[in-house]
Amino acid sequence: MKFLSFKKFFLILIRIFTLVGALSGGLLASGLNFNTQLPIKDCFTNETTSSELSNLYKSTFPLEEKKRIAETIAYKEGKSRFQSIVCIQNKNLSEEDQSKLFMDWNRHIFTYAELNSYYENYILSDDKTRSLNSIEWELLTTHLKQKKELLTRLNDATGFALNGEKISEENFSMIYLSLFLLQIEFWDAMPKTFRDSIL
């Protein structure tokens, strides 16, 4: 009963954040896109690759083919984020607006971290993990830890770049590629019943 209540809460939370993302410019957007009142929204990307990636994870393609497709998507994502940052840098924001930019960015990161914590609790719930053996449990917890580390690297690189530091397009692409490959290899190693219950 407790899990059903938590699951219901989680699904409601997802719907809320999806709506917020759609209305505000995209918590769930693939490139750089977050809620701000600054005149920089033309620099944001509106396309999303979440369905493309989900289909890739669920596909029956050989592992090497999945990796090849992931590499293509990663380079596209890295280029998208890099171009958004360059566009923002070219706006030559005032010191006051630059401060507002970082407040908006930090608020976005905080919101994402909160949502991700709910996601991790959901993934680690008894209903999802009770059929996992010790090796699969280790794979799951290691995966979540590595994923969080890579997302932190991506967000840190974005923050540094927004602050004027030179971060290359390749740097972003490689972080995206590491994230996608991590996910692909994880799903490939986990039992189908677990994958089907999550995706």
Coordinates of N, CA and C in Angstrom, one line a residue:
M1 N 0.8 -1.2 0.0 CA 0.0 0.0 0.0 C 0.9 1.3 0.0
K2 N 1.9 1.2 0.8 CA 2.8 2.4 0.9 C 3.5 2.6 -0.5
F3 N 3.9 1.5 -1.1 CA 4.5 1.7 -2.4 C 3.6 2.3 -3.5
L4 N 2.3 1.8 -3.4 CA 1.3 2.3 -4.4 C 1.1 3.8 -4.2
S5 N 1.1 4.2 -3.0 CA 0.9 5.6 -2.7 C 2.1 6.4 -3.2
F6 N 3.3 5.9 -3.0 CA 4.5 6.5 -3.4 C 4.6 6.6 -5.0
K7 N 4.2 5.4 -5.6 CA 4.2 5.4 -7.0 C 3.2 6.4 -7.6
K8 N 2.1 6.5 -7.0 CA 1.1 7.5 -7.5 C 1.6 8.9 -7.4
F9 N 2.3 9.1 -6.2 CA 2.9 10.5 -6.0 C 3.9 10.7 -7.1
F10 N 4.8 9.7 -7.3 CA 5.8 9.9 -8.3 C 5.3 10.2 -9.7
L11 N 4.2 9.5 -10.1 CA 3.7 9.7 -11.4 C 3.0 11.1 -11.5
I12 N 2.4 11.5 -10.5 CA 1.9 12.9 -10.4 C 3.0 13.9 -10.5
L13 N 4.1 13.7 -9.8 CA 5.2 14.6 -9.9 C 5.8 14.7 -11.3
I14 N 5.9 13.5 -11.9 CA 6.4 13.5 -13.3 C 5.5 14.3 -14.2
R15 N 4.2 14.2 -14.1 CA 3.3 14.9 -14.9 C 3.4 16.4 -14.6
I16 N 3.6 16.8 -13.4 CA 3.7 18.2 -13.0 C 5.0 18.8 -13.7
F17 N 6.1 18.1 -13.5 CA 7.3 18.6 -14.1 C 7.3 18.6 -15.6
T18 N 6.6 17.6 -16.2 CA 6.5 17.6 -17.7 C 5.7 18.8 -18.1
L19 N 4.7 19.2 -17.4 CA 3.9 20.3 -17.7 C 4.7 21.6 -17.5
V20 N 5.4 21.7 -16.4 CA 6.3 22.8 -16.2 C 7.3 23.0 -17.3
G21 N 7.9 21.9 -17.7 CA 8.8 21.9 -18.8 C 8.2 22.4 -20.1
A22 N 7.0 21.9 -20.4 CA 6.4 22.3 -21.6 C 6.0 23.8 -21.6
L23 N 5.6 24.3 -20.5 CA 5.1 25.7 -20.4 C 6.3 26.7 -20.2
S24 N 7.4 26.3 -19.6 CA 8.4 27.2 -19.2 C 9.6 27.2 -20.2
G25 N 9.6 26.2 -21.1 CA 10.8 26.2 -22.0 C 11.6 24.9 -21.8
G26 N 11.2 24.0 -20.9 CA 11.7 22.7 -21.0 C 12.6 22.2 -19.9
L27 N 12.1 21.7 -18.8 CA 13.0 21.0 -17.9 C 13.5 19.7 -18.6
L28 N 12.7 19.1 -19.4 CA 13.0 17.9 -20.1 C 13.7 18.0 -21.4
A29 N 14.0 19.3 -21.8 CA 14.6 19.5 -23.1 C 15.9 18.8 -23.3
S30 N 16.3 18.5 -24.5 CA 17.5 17.7 -24.7 C 18.7 18.6 -24.6
G31 N 18.7 19.8 -25.2 CA 19.8 20.7 -25.2 C 19.7 21.6 -23.9
L32 N 20.3 22.8 -24.1 CA 20.2 23.8 -23.0 C 18.9 24.5 -23.0
N33 N 18.1 24.4 -22.0 CA 16.8 25.0 -22.0 C 16.3 25.0 -20.5
F34 N 16.1 26.2 -20.0 CA 15.6 26.3 -18.6 C 14.8 27.6 -18.5
N35 N 14.0 27.6 -17.4 CA 13.1 28.8 -17.2 C 13.9 30.0 -16.8
T36 N 13.7 31.1 -17.5 CA 14.3 32.4 -17.3 C 13.5 33.5 -17.9
Q37 N 13.6 34.7 -17.3 CA 12.9 35.8 -17.8 C 13.9 36.7 -18.7
L38 N 15.1 36.3 -18.8 CA 16.1 37.0 -19.6 C 15.8 36.8 -21.1
P39 N 16.2 37.8 -21.9 CA 15.9 37.7 -23.3 C 16.9 36.8 -24.1
I40 N 17.0 35.6 -23.7 CA 17.9 34.6 -24.3 C 17.2 33.4 -24.8
K41 N 15.9 33.3 -24.8 CA 15.2 32.1 -25.1 C 15.4 31.7 -26.6
D42 N 15.8 32.6 -27.4 CA 16.1 32.3 -28.8 C 17.3 31.4 -28.9
C43 N 18.1 31.4 -27.8 CA 19.3 30.6 -27.8 C 19.0 29.1 -27.4
F44 N 17.9 28.9 -26.8 CA 17.5 27.6 -26.3 C 17.1 26.6 -27.4
T45 N 17.2 25.3 -27.2 CA 16.8 24.3 -28.2 C 15.5 23.7 -27.7
N46 N 14.6 23.6 -28.6 CA 13.3 23.0 -28.3 C 13.1 21.6 -28.6
E47 N 14.0 21.0 -29.4 CA 13.8 19.6 -29.8 C 14.2 18.7 -28.6
T48 N 13.6 17.5 -28.6 CA 13.9 16.6 -27.5 C 14.2 15.2 -28.1
T49 N 15.2 14.6 -27.6 CA 15.6 13.2 -28.1 C 15.2 12.1 -27.1
S50 N 14.4 12.5 -26.1 CA 14.1 11.5 -25.1 C 13.4 10.3 -25.7
S51 N 12.5 10.5 -26.6 CA 11.8 9.3 -27.2 C 12.7 8.6 -28.1
E52 N 13.6 9.3 -28.8 CA 14.6 8.7 -29.7 C 15.5 7.8 -28.9
L53 N 16.0 8.2 -27.7 CA 16.9 7.4 -26.9 C 16.1 6.3 -26.2
S54 N 14.9 6.5 -25.8 CA 14.1 5.4 -25.2 C 13.9 4.3 -26.2
N55 N 13.6 4.7 -27.4 CA 13.4 3.6 -28.5 C 14.7 2.9 -28.7
L56 N 15.8 3.6 -28.6 CA 17.1 3.0 -28.8 C 17.4 2.0 -27.7
Y57 N 17.1 2.4 -26.5 CA 17.4 1.5 -25.4 C 16.5 0.2 -25.5
K58 N 15.3 0.4 -26.0 CA 14.4 -0.8 -26.0 C 14.5 -1.6 -27.3
S59 N 15.3 -1.1 -28.3 CA 15.4 -1.8 -29.5 C 16.2 -3.1 -29.4
T60 N 16.0 -3.9 -30.5 CA 16.7 -5.2 -30.5 C 18.0 -5.2 -31.3
F61 N 18.4 -3.9 -31.6 CA 19.7 -3.8 -32.4 C 20.8 -4.4 -31.6
P62 N 21.8 -4.9 -32.3 CA 23.0 -5.4 -31.6 C 23.7 -4.3 -30.8
L63 N 24.4 -4.7 -29.8 CA 25.0 -3.7 -28.9 C 25.9 -2.7 -29.6
E64 N 26.7 -3.1 -30.5 CA 27.6 -2.2 -31.3 C 26.8 -1.3 -32.1
E65 N 25.6 -1.7 -32.7 CA 24.8 -0.8 -33.5 C 24.2 0.3 -32.6
K66 N 23.8 -0.1 -31.4 CA 23.2 0.9 -30.5 C 24.3 1.9 -30.1
K67 N 25.5 1.5 -29.9 CA 26.6 2.4 -29.6 C 26.9 3.4 -30.7
R68 N 26.8 2.9 -31.9 CA 27.0 3.7 -33.1 C 25.9 4.8 -33.2
I69 N 24.7 4.4 -33.0 CA 23.6 5.4 -33.0 C 23.7 6.4 -31.8
A70 N 24.1 5.9 -30.7 CA 24.3 6.7 -29.5 C 25.4 7.8 -29.8
E71 N 26.4 7.4 -30.5 CA 27.5 8.3 -30.8 C 27.0 9.5 -31.7
T72 N 26.1 9.1 -32.7 CA 25.5 10.1 -33.5 C 24.7 11.1 -32.7
I73 N 23.8 10.6 -31.9 CA 23.0 11.4 -31.0 C 23.8 12.3 -30.1
A74 N 24.9 11.7 -29.5 CA 25.7 12.5 -28.6 C 26.4 13.7 -29.2
Y75 N 26.9 13.5 -30.4 CA 27.5 14.6 -31.1 C 26.5 15.7 -31.5
K76 N 25.3 15.3 -31.8 CA 24.2 16.3 -32.1 C 23.9 17.0 -30.8
E77 N 23.8 16.3 -29.7 CA 23.4 17.0 -28.4 C 24.6 17.9 -27.9
G78 N 25.8 17.5 -28.1 CA 26.9 18.3 -27.7 C 27.0 19.6 -28.5
K79 N 26.7 19.5 -29.8 CA 26.7 20.6 -30.7 C 25.6 21.6 -30.3
S80 N 24.4 21.0 -30.0 CA 23.3 21.8 -29.6 C 23.5 22.6 -28.4
R81 N 24.1 22.0 -27.4 CA 24.4 22.7 -26.1 C 25.5 23.8 -26.3
F82 N 26.5 23.4 -27.1 CA 27.6 24.3 -27.3 C 27.1 25.6 -28.0
Q83 N 26.2 25.4 -29.1 CA 25.7 26.5 -29.8 C 24.8 27.4 -29.0
S84 N 24.0 26.8 -28.1 CA 23.2 27.6 -27.2 C 24.0 28.5 -26.3
I85 N 25.1 27.9 -25.8 CA 26.0 28.7 -24.9 C 26.7 29.8 -25.6
V86 N 27.2 29.6 -26.8 CA 27.8 30.6 -27.6 C 26.8 31.7 -27.9
C87 N 25.6 31.3 -28.2 CA 24.5 32.3 -28.5 C 24.3 33.2 -27.3
I88 N 24.2 32.6 -26.1 CA 24.1 33.4 -24.8 C 25.2 34.3 -24.6
Q89 N 26.4 33.8 -24.8 CA 27.6 34.6 -24.6 C 27.6 35.8 -25.5
N90 N 27.1 35.6 -26.8 CA 27.1 36.7 -27.7 C 26.0 37.8 -27.4
K91 N 25.2 37.5 -26.4 CA 24.2 38.5 -26.0 C 24.8 39.6 -25.2
N92 N 26.1 39.3 -24.7 CA 26.8 40.4 -23.9 C 25.9 40.9 -22.7
L93 N 25.5 40.0 -21.9 CA 24.6 40.4 -20.8 C 25.3 41.3 -19.8
S94 N 24.5 42.2 -19.2 CA 25.0 43.0 -18.2 C 25.4 42.2 -17.0
E95 N 26.1 42.8 -16.1 CA 26.5 42.1 -14.9 C 25.3 41.7 -14.1
E96 N 24.3 42.6 -14.0 CA 23.1 42.2 -13.3 C 22.3 41.1 -14.0
D97 N 22.2 41.1 -15.3 CA 21.6 40.0 -16.0 C 22.4 38.7 -15.9
Q98 N 23.7 38.8 -15.9 CA 24.5 37.6 -15.7 C 24.3 37.0 -14.4
S99 N 24.1 37.8 -13.4 CA 23.8 37.3 -12.0 C 22.4 36.6 -12.0
K100 N 21.4 37.2 -12.7 CA 20.1 36.6 -12.8 C 20.2 35.3 -13.6
L101 N 21.0 35.2 -14.6 CA 21.2 34.0 -15.4 C 21.7 32.8 -14.5
F102 N 22.6 33.1 -13.6 CA 23.1 32.1 -12.7 C 22.1 31.7 -11.7
M103 N 21.3 32.6 -11.2 CA 20.3 32.3 -10.3 C 19.3 31.3 -10.9
D104 N 18.9 31.7 -12.2 CA 17.9 30.8 -12.9 C 18.5 29.5 -13.2
W105 N 19.8 29.4 -13.6 CA 20.5 28.2 -13.9 C 20.6 27.3 -12.6
N106 N 21.0 27.9 -11.5 CA 21.1 27.1 -10.3 C 19.7 26.6 -9.8
R107 N 18.7 27.4 -10.0 CA 17.4 27.0 -9.6 C 17.0 25.8 -10.5
H108 N 17.3 25.8 -11.7 CA 17.0 24.7 -12.6 C 17.7 23.4 -12.2
I109 N 19.0 23.6 -11.8 CA 19.8 22.4 -11.4 C 19.3 21.8 -10.1
F110 N 18.9 22.7 -9.2 CA 18.3 22.3 -7.9 C 17.0 21.5 -8.2
T111 N 16.1 22.0 -9.0 CA 14.9 21.3 -9.3 C 15.1 20.0 -10.0
Y112 N 16.1 19.9 -10.9 CA 16.4 18.7 -11.5 C 16.9 17.6 -10.5
A113 N 17.8 18.1 -9.6 CA 18.4 17.2 -8.6 C 17.3 16.7 -7.7
E114 N 16.3 17.5 -7.3 CA 15.2 17.0 -6.5 C 14.3 16.0 -7.2
L115 N 14.1 16.2 -8.5 CA 13.3 15.3 -9.3 C 14.1 14.0 -9.5
N116 N 15.4 14.1 -9.7 CA 16.2 12.9 -9.8 C 16.2 12.1 -8.6
S117 N 16.2 12.7 -7.4 CA 16.2 11.9 -6.2 C 14.9 11.1 -6.0
Y118 N 13.8 11.7 -6.5 CA 12.5 10.9 -6.5 C 12.6 9.7 -7.4
Y119 N 13.2 10.0 -8.6 CA 13.4 8.9 -9.6 C 14.3 7.8 -9.0
E120 N 15.4 8.1 -8.4 CA 16.2 7.1 -7.8 C 15.5 6.3 -6.7
N121 N 14.7 7.0 -5.9 CA 13.9 6.3 -4.9 C 13.0 5.3 -5.5
Y122 N 12.4 5.7 -6.6 CA 11.4 4.9 -7.4 C 12.2 3.7 -8.0
I123 N 13.3 3.9 -8.6 CA 14.1 2.8 -9.2 C 14.5 1.8 -8.2
L124 N 14.9 2.3 -7.0 CA 15.4 1.4 -5.9 C 14.4 0.9 -5.0
S125 N 13.1 1.1 -5.3 CA 12.0 0.6 -4.5 C 11.9 -0.9 -4.5
D126 N 11.4 -1.5 -3.5 CA 11.3 -3.0 -3.4 C 10.6 -3.6 -4.6
D127 N 9.6 -2.9 -5.1 CA 8.8 -3.4 -6.2 C 9.6 -3.6 -7.4
K128 N 10.6 -2.7 -7.6 CA 11.5 -2.8 -8.8 C 12.7 -3.7 -8.6
T129 N 13.1 -3.9 -7.3 CA 14.4 -4.5 -7.1 C 14.3 -5.9 -6.4
R130 N 13.1 -6.3 -6.0 CA 13.0 -7.5 -5.2 C 13.4 -8.8 -5.9
S131 N 13.3 -8.7 -7.3 CA 13.7 -9.9 -8.1 C 15.1 -9.8 -8.6
L132 N 15.9 -8.8 -8.2 CA 17.3 -8.7 -8.6 C 18.2 -9.5 -7.7
N133 N 19.2 -10.1 -8.3 CA 20.2 -10.8 -7.5 C 21.2 -9.8 -7.1
S134 N 22.2 -10.3 -6.3 CA 23.2 -9.4 -5.8 C 24.1 -8.7 -6.9
I135 N 24.3 -9.4 -8.0 CA 25.1 -8.8 -9.0 C 24.3 -7.7 -9.7
E136 N 23.1 -8.0 -10.0 CA 22.2 -7.0 -10.7 C 22.0 -5.8 -9.8
W137 N 21.8 -6.0 -8.5 CA 21.7 -4.9 -7.6 C 22.9 -4.0 -7.6
E138 N 24.1 -4.6 -7.6 CA 25.4 -3.9 -7.7 C 25.4 -3.1 -9.0
L139 N 25.0 -3.7 -10.1 CA 25.0 -3.0 -11.4 C 24.1 -1.8 -11.3
L140 N 22.9 -1.9 -10.7 CA 22.0 -0.9 -10.6 C 22.5 0.3 -9.8
T141 N 23.0 0.0 -8.6 CA 23.5 1.1 -7.7 C 24.7 1.8 -8.3
T142 N 25.6 1.0 -8.9 CA 26.8 1.5 -9.6 C 26.4 2.4 -10.8
H143 N 25.4 2.0 -11.5 CA 24.9 2.7 -12.7 C 24.4 4.1 -12.2
L144 N 23.5 4.1 -11.2 CA 23.0 5.4 -10.7 C 24.0 6.3 -10.2
K145 N 25.0 5.8 -9.5 CA 26.1 6.6 -9.0 C 26.9 7.2 -10.2
Q146 N 27.3 6.4 -11.2 CA 28.0 6.9 -12.4 C 27.2 7.9 -13.2
K147 N 25.9 7.6 -13.3 CA 25.1 8.5 -14.1 C 25.0 9.9 -13.4
K148 N 24.9 9.9 -12.1 CA 24.8 11.2 -11.3 C 26.2 11.9 -11.5
E149 N 27.3 11.2 -11.5 CA 28.6 11.9 -11.6 C 28.7 12.5 -13.0
L150 N 28.2 11.8 -14.1 CA 28.3 12.3 -15.4 C 27.4 13.5 -15.6
L151 N 26.2 13.5 -15.0 CA 25.3 14.6 -15.1 C 25.9 15.8 -14.4
T152 N 26.6 15.6 -13.3 CA 27.2 16.7 -12.5 C 28.3 17.3 -13.4
R153 N 29.1 16.5 -14.1 CA 30.1 17.0 -15.0 C 29.5 17.8 -16.1
L154 N 28.3 17.4 -16.7 CA 27.7 18.1 -17.7 C 27.2 19.4 -17.2
N155 N 26.6 19.5 -16.1 CA 26.0 20.7 -15.5 C 27.2 21.6 -15.1
D156 N 28.2 21.1 -14.5 CA 29.4 21.9 -14.2 C 30.0 22.6 -15.4
A157 N 30.2 21.8 -16.4 CA 30.8 22.3 -17.7 C 29.9 23.4 -18.3
T158 N 28.6 23.2 -18.2 CA 27.6 24.2 -18.7 C 27.7 25.5 -17.8
G159 N 27.8 25.3 -16.5 CA 27.9 26.5 -15.7 C 29.2 27.3 -15.9
F160 N 30.3 26.5 -16.1 CA 31.6 27.2 -16.3 C 31.5 28.0 -17.7
A161 N 30.9 27.3 -18.7 CA 30.8 28.0 -20.0 C 30.0 29.2 -19.9
L162 N 28.9 29.1 -19.2 CA 28.0 30.3 -19.1 C 28.7 31.4 -18.3
N163 N 29.7 31.1 -17.6 CA 30.5 32.1 -16.9 C 31.7 32.6 -17.7
G164 N 31.7 32.2 -18.9 CA 32.8 32.7 -19.9 C 34.0 31.8 -20.1
E165 N 34.1 30.7 -19.4 CA 35.2 29.8 -19.6 C 35.0 29.1 -20.9
K166 N 36.1 28.7 -21.5 CA 36.1 28.0 -22.8 C 35.9 26.5 -22.6
I167 N 34.8 26.0 -23.0 CA 34.5 24.6 -22.9 C 34.2 24.2 -24.4
S168 N 34.9 23.2 -24.9 CA 34.7 22.9 -26.3 C 33.4 22.1 -26.6
E169 N 33.0 22.2 -27.8 CA 31.8 21.4 -28.3 C 32.1 19.9 -28.0
E170 N 33.4 19.5 -28.3 CA 33.7 18.1 -28.1 C 33.6 17.6 -26.7
N171 N 33.9 18.5 -25.8 CA 33.8 18.2 -24.3 C 32.3 17.8 -24.0
F172 N 31.4 18.6 -24.5 CA 30.0 18.3 -24.2 C 29.6 17.0 -24.9
S173 N 30.0 16.8 -26.1 CA 29.6 15.6 -26.9 C 30.1 14.4 -26.2
M174 N 31.3 14.4 -25.7 CA 31.9 13.3 -25.0 C 31.2 12.9 -23.7
I175 N 30.7 14.0 -23.0 CA 30.0 13.7 -21.8 C 28.6 13.1 -22.1
Y176 N 28.0 13.6 -23.2 CA 26.7 13.0 -23.6 C 26.9 11.5 -24.0
L177 N 28.0 11.3 -24.8 CA 28.3 10.0 -25.2 C 28.5 9.0 -24.1
S178 N 29.3 9.5 -23.1 CA 29.5 8.7 -21.9 C 28.2 8.3 -21.2
L179 N 27.3 9.3 -21.1 CA 25.9 9.1 -20.5 C 25.1 8.0 -21.3
F180 N 25.1 8.2 -22.6 CA 24.3 7.3 -23.4 C 24.9 5.9 -23.4
L181 N 26.2 5.8 -23.5 CA 26.8 4.4 -23.5 C 26.6 3.8 -22.1
L182 N 26.7 4.6 -21.1 CA 26.4 4.0 -19.7 C 25.0 3.4 -19.6
Q183 N 24.1 4.2 -20.2 CA 22.7 3.7 -20.1 C 22.5 2.5 -21.0
I184 N 23.1 2.5 -22.2 CA 22.9 1.3 -23.1 C 23.5 0.0 -22.5
E185 N 24.7 0.2 -22.0 CA 25.4 -1.0 -21.4 C 24.6 -1.5 -20.1
F186 N 24.1 -0.6 -19.4 CA 23.3 -1.0 -18.2 C 22.1 -1.8 -18.6
W187 N 21.3 -1.2 -19.5 CA 20.1 -1.9 -19.9 C 20.4 -3.2 -20.6
D188 N 21.5 -3.3 -21.3 CA 21.9 -4.6 -21.9 C 22.2 -5.6 -20.9
A189 N 22.7 -5.2 -19.7 CA 23.1 -6.2 -18.7 C 22.0 -6.6 -17.8
M190 N 20.9 -5.7 -17.7 CA 19.9 -6.0 -16.8 C 18.8 -7.0 -17.3
P191 N 18.1 -7.7 -16.5 CA 17.0 -8.6 -17.0 C 15.9 -7.9 -17.7
K192 N 15.3 -8.5 -18.6 CA 14.2 -7.9 -19.4 C 13.1 -7.5 -18.6
T193 N 12.7 -8.2 -17.5 CA 11.6 -7.9 -16.7 C 11.8 -6.5 -16.0
F194 N 13.1 -6.3 -15.6 CA 13.4 -5.0 -14.9 C 13.3 -3.9 -15.9
R195 N 13.9 -4.1 -17.1 CA 13.9 -3.1 -18.2 C 12.4 -2.7 -18.5
D196 N 11.6 -3.7 -18.7 CA 10.2 -3.4 -19.1 C 9.4 -2.7 -18.0
S197 N 9.8 -2.9 -16.8 CA 9.1 -2.2 -15.7 C 9.5 -0.8 -15.5
I198 N 10.6 -0.4 -16.1 CA 11.2 1.0 -16.0 C 10.9 1.8 -17.2
L199 N 11.2 1.3 -18.4 CA 11.0 2.1 -19.6 C 9.6 2.2 -20.0

